[in-house]
């Protein structure tokens, strides 16, 4: 009813893994980290602040594109629905995790460059808008 939507800029810290839930639905998940960087006015140097860690999940067409395009270490921008998930570890310890159910994921072009590979257009009128865009190369900006 009152979903919390947000966008997080960060780095993929685990490789994307395809999983399935108890109902048999497939989804893809990976962990990402977002660290605040602030300039120290006294020294003029950049300093790292606190780091936000969260699990990103995606489904359907987005899942297929992420499998082909995103890898550990990639700078990304992720937008979607934020929520807290609670679970119990094998040792019986109650934990919670911040999860971002992604509606869109893309490379952070402030920290990398990409070359898009577009699917060929077909003559059915609507498929052109469904062309998948995949990250074909990765090169970090110096």
Short mmCIF file of C-alpha atoms in Angstrom, two decimals, residues 31 84-98:
data_model
loop_
_atom_site.label_atom_id
_atom_site.label_comp_id
_atom_site.label_asym_id
_atom_site.label_seq_id
_atom_site.Cartn_x
_atom_site.Cartn_y
_atom_site.Cartn_z
CA UNK A 31 24.69 -7.44 -3.16
CA UNK A 84 13.41 -4.67 5.04
CA UNK A 85 13.40 -8.47 5.09
CA UNK A 86 13.70 -10.38 8.33
CA UNK A 87 15.07 -13.90 8.61
CA UNK A 88 16.69 -16.35 11.02
CA UNK A 89 20.17 -17.74 10.38
CA UNK A 90 21.01 -21.45 10.63
CA UNK A 91 22.32 -20.68 14.12
CA UNK A 92 18.92 -19.31 15.16
CA UNK A 93 19.97 -15.65 15.16
CA UNK A 94 17.32 -13.15 14.03
CA UNK A 95 18.60 -10.76 11.36
CA UNK A 96 17.27 -8.18 8.96
CA UNK A 97 18.47 -7.04 5.56
CA UNK A 98 17.66 -4.09 3.33
#
